[in-house]
Coordinates of C-alpha atoms in Angstrom, one line a residue:
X1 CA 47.3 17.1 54.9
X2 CA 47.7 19.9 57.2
X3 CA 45.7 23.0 59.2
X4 CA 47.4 26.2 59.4
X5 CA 47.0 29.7 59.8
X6 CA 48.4 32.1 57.5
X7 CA 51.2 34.6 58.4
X8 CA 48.8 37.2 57.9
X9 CA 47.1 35.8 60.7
X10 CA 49.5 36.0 63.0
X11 CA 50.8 39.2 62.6
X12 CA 47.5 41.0 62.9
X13 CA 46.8 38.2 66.2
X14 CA 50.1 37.4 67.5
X15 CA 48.2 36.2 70.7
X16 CA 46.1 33.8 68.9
X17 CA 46.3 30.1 70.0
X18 CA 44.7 26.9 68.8
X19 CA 43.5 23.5 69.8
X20 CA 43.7 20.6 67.3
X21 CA 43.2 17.4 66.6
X22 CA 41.5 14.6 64.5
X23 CA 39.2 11.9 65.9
X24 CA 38.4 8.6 64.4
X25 CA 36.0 6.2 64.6
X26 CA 33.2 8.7 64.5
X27 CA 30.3 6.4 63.1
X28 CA 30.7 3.9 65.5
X29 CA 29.6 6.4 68.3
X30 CA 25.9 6.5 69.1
X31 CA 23.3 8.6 69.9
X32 CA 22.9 7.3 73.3
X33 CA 26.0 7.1 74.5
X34 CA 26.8 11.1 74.4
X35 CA 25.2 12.6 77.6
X36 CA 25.6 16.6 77.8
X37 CA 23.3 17.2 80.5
X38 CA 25.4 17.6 83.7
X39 CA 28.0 19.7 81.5
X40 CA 24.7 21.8 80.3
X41 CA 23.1 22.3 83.6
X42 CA 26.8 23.5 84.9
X43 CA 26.6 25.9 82.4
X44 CA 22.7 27.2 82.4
X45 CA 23.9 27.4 86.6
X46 CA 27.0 29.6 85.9
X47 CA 25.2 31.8 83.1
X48 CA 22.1 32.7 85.7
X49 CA 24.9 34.4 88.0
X50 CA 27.0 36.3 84.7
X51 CA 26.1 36.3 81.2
X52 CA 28.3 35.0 78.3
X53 CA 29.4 39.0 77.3
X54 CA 31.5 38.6 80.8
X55 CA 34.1 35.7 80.0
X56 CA 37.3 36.8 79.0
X57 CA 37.3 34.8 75.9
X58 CA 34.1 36.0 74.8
X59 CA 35.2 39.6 75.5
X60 CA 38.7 39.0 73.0
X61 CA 36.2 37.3 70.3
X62 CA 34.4 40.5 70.3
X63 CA 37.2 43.0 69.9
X64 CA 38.9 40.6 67.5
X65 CA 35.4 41.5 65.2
X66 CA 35.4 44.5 66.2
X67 CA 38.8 45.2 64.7
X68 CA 37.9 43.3 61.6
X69 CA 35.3 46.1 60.8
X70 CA 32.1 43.5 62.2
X71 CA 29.7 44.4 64.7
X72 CA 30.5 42.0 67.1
X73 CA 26.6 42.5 67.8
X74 CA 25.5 41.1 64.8
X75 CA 28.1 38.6 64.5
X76 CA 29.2 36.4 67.3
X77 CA 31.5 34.0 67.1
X78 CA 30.3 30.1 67.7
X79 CA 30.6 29.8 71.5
X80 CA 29.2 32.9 72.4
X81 CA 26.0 32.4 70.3
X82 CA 25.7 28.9 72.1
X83 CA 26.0 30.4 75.3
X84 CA 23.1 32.6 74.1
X85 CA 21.0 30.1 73.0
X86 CA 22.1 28.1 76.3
X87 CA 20.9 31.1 78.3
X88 CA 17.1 31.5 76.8
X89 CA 16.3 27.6 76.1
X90 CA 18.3 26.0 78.8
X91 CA 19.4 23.6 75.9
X92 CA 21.3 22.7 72.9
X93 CA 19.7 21.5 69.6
X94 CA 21.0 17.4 68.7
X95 CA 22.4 17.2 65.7
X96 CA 25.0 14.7 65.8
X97 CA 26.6 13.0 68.6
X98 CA 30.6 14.0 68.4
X99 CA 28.8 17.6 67.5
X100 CA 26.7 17.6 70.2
X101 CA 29.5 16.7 72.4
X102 CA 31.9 19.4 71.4
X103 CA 29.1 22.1 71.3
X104 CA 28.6 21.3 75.6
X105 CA 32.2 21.3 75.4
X106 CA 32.7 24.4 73.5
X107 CA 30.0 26.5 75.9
X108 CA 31.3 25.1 78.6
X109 CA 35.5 26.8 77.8
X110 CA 33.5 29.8 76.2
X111 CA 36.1 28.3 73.1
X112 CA 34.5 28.4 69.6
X113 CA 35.2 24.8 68.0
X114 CA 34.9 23.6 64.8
X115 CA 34.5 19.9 63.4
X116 CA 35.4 19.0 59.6
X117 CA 34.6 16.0 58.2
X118 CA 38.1 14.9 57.1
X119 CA 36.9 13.4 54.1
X120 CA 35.3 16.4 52.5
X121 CA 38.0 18.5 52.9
X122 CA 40.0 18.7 49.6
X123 CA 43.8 19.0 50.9
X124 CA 44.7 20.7 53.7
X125 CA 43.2 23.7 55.3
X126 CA 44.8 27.6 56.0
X127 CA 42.9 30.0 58.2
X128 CA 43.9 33.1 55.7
X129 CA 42.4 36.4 54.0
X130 CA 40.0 35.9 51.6
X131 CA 40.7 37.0 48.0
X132 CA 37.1 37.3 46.6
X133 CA 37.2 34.0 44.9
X134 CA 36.6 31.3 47.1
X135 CA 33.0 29.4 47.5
X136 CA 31.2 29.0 50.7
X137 CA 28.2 26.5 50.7
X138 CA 25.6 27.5 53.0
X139 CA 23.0 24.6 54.8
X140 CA 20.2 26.1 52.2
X141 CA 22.6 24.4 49.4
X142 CA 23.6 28.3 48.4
X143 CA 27.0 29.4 47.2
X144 CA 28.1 32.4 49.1
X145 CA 31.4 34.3 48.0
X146 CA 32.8 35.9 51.0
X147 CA 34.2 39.2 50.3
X148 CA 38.2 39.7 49.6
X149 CA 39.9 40.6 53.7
X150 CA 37.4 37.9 55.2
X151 CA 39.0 35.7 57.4
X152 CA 38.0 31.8 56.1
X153 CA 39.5 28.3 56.6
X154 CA 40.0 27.7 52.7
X155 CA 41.3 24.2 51.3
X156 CA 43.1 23.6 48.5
X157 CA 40.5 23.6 46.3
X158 CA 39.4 27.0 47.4
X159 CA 36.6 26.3 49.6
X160 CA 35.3 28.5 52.6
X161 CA 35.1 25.7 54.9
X162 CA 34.0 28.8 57.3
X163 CA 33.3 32.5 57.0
X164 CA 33.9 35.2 59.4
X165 CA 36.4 33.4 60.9
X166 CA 34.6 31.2 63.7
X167 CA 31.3 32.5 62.9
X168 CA 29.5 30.1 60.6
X169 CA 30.6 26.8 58.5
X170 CA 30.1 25.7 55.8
X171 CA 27.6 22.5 54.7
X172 CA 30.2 21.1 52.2
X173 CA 32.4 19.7 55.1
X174 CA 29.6 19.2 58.1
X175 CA 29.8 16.1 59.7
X176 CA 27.2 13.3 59.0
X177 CA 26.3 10.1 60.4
X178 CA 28.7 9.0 57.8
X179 CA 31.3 10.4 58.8
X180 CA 34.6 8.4 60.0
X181 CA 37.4 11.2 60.8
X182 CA 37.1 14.2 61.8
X183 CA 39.6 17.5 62.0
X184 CA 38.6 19.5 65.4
X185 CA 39.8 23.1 65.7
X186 CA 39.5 25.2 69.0
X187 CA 40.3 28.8 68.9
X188 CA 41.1 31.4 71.0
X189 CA 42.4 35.0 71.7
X190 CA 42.0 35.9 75.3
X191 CA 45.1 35.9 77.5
X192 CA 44.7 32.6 79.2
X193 CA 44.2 31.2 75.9
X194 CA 46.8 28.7 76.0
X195 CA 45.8 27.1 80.0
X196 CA 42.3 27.0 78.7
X197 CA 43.0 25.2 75.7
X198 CA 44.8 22.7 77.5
X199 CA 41.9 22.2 80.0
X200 CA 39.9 21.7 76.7
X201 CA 42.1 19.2 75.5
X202 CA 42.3 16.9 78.6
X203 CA 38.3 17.0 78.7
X204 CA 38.2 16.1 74.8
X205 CA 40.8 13.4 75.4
X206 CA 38.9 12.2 78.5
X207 CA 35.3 12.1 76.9
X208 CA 36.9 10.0 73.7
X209 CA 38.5 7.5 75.4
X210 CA 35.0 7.1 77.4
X211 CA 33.2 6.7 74.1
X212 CA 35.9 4.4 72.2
X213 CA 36.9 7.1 69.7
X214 CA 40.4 7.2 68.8
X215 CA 42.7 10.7 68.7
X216 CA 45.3 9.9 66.2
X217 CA 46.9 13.4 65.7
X218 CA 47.0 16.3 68.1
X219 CA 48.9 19.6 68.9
X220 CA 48.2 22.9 70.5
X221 CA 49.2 25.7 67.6
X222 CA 51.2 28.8 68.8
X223 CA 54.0 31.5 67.4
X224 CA 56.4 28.9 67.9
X225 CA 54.1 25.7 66.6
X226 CA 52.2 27.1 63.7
X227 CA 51.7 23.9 62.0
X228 CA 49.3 21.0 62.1
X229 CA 50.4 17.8 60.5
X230 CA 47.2 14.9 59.8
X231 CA 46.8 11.6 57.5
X232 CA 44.1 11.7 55.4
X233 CA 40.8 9.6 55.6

């Protein structure tokens, strides 16, 4: 299996880069053992002296929409609509603990990240165009069609695992209390993408190794590493 991005991608965002990696052992980890809250008041401290619309990697997600004909006001990508929710409720919904995790994690780099349960993704995954065809389940057990030019992460099966690039996923691939491996995808377009990302992945590394998960495969994606090799479940 693999996660790539097409070359369409590229050429329209040659100064896209891209964290990922899969984590195993996923339900083993409990509830308890995931504590946000110093990571979360660091945050809630940082957003009371700018908001979110002044980080640099917010700021690219918005012109990235912009330039994809979305009001970047009505859509916001993943990290920047956590850093608005972190900014009026001082916290972050539970929902599982690895996603609960990378959501702190993902406010705190201002980094949208996504989590696929590896198992419910049917062959590998390409961040591409979408052609019109392709089926997006939404969490109200809907089927969306996202319109032909969106940017999804469609497997092989043609399923939009997200739509609008990092702006909502999908329910078909969400990860459960069930879940045992897990594809993680961090991306971003400002220009200190690649340090950041890096930063990102030493704080995932450290925070798995404190929680006895295992990361089996990893890579940061650029022009010259476009490819993201896995094993399956």
């Amino acid at each position: 299996m693999h996660f790539i991005h097409a070359d369409e991608i590229w050429r329209r965002f040659p100064q896209l880069r891209a964290l990922a990696l899969v984590i195993r052992n996923v339900a083993m980890l409990q509830s308890d053992r995931v504590d946000t809250t110093e990571t979360v008041s660091e945050i809630c401290k940082r957003l009371d002296d700018a908001p979110e619309g002044d980080l640099p990697s917010i700021q690219a997600w918005r012109r990235t929409y912009a330039e994809m004909g979305l009001k970047p006001t009505q859509y916001r990508c993943a990290a920047e609509a956590l850093l608005r929710r972190l900014r009026k409720d001082k916290m972050l919904p539970r929902l599982h603990p690895l996603i609960d995790l990378l959501n702190a994690e993902s406010a705190n780099m201002g980094i949208p990240i996504a989590a696929f349960d590896v198992a419910k993704v049917l062959g590998s995954i390409t961040v591409r165009l979408a052609d019109g065809t392709e089926e997006h389940r939404t969490f109200q057990s809907e089927i969306e069609r996202p319109a032909p030019g969106e940017v999804v992460f469609a497997d092989e099966a043609n399923h939009a695992h997200s739509r609008r690039w990092v702006f909502r996923q999908s329910a078909a691939s969400v990860v459960c209390q069930e879940s045992v491996s897990v594809l993680v995808v961090a991306e971003a377009l400002h220009d200190a993408a690649e340090d950041d990302l890096g930063v990102l992945k030493a704080r995932l590394l450290d925070r798995a190794a404190r929680l006895d998960l295992v990361v089996t495969e990893l890579a940061q994606i650029n022009p010259r590493n476009r490819r993201f090799d896995y094993a399956g479940c």
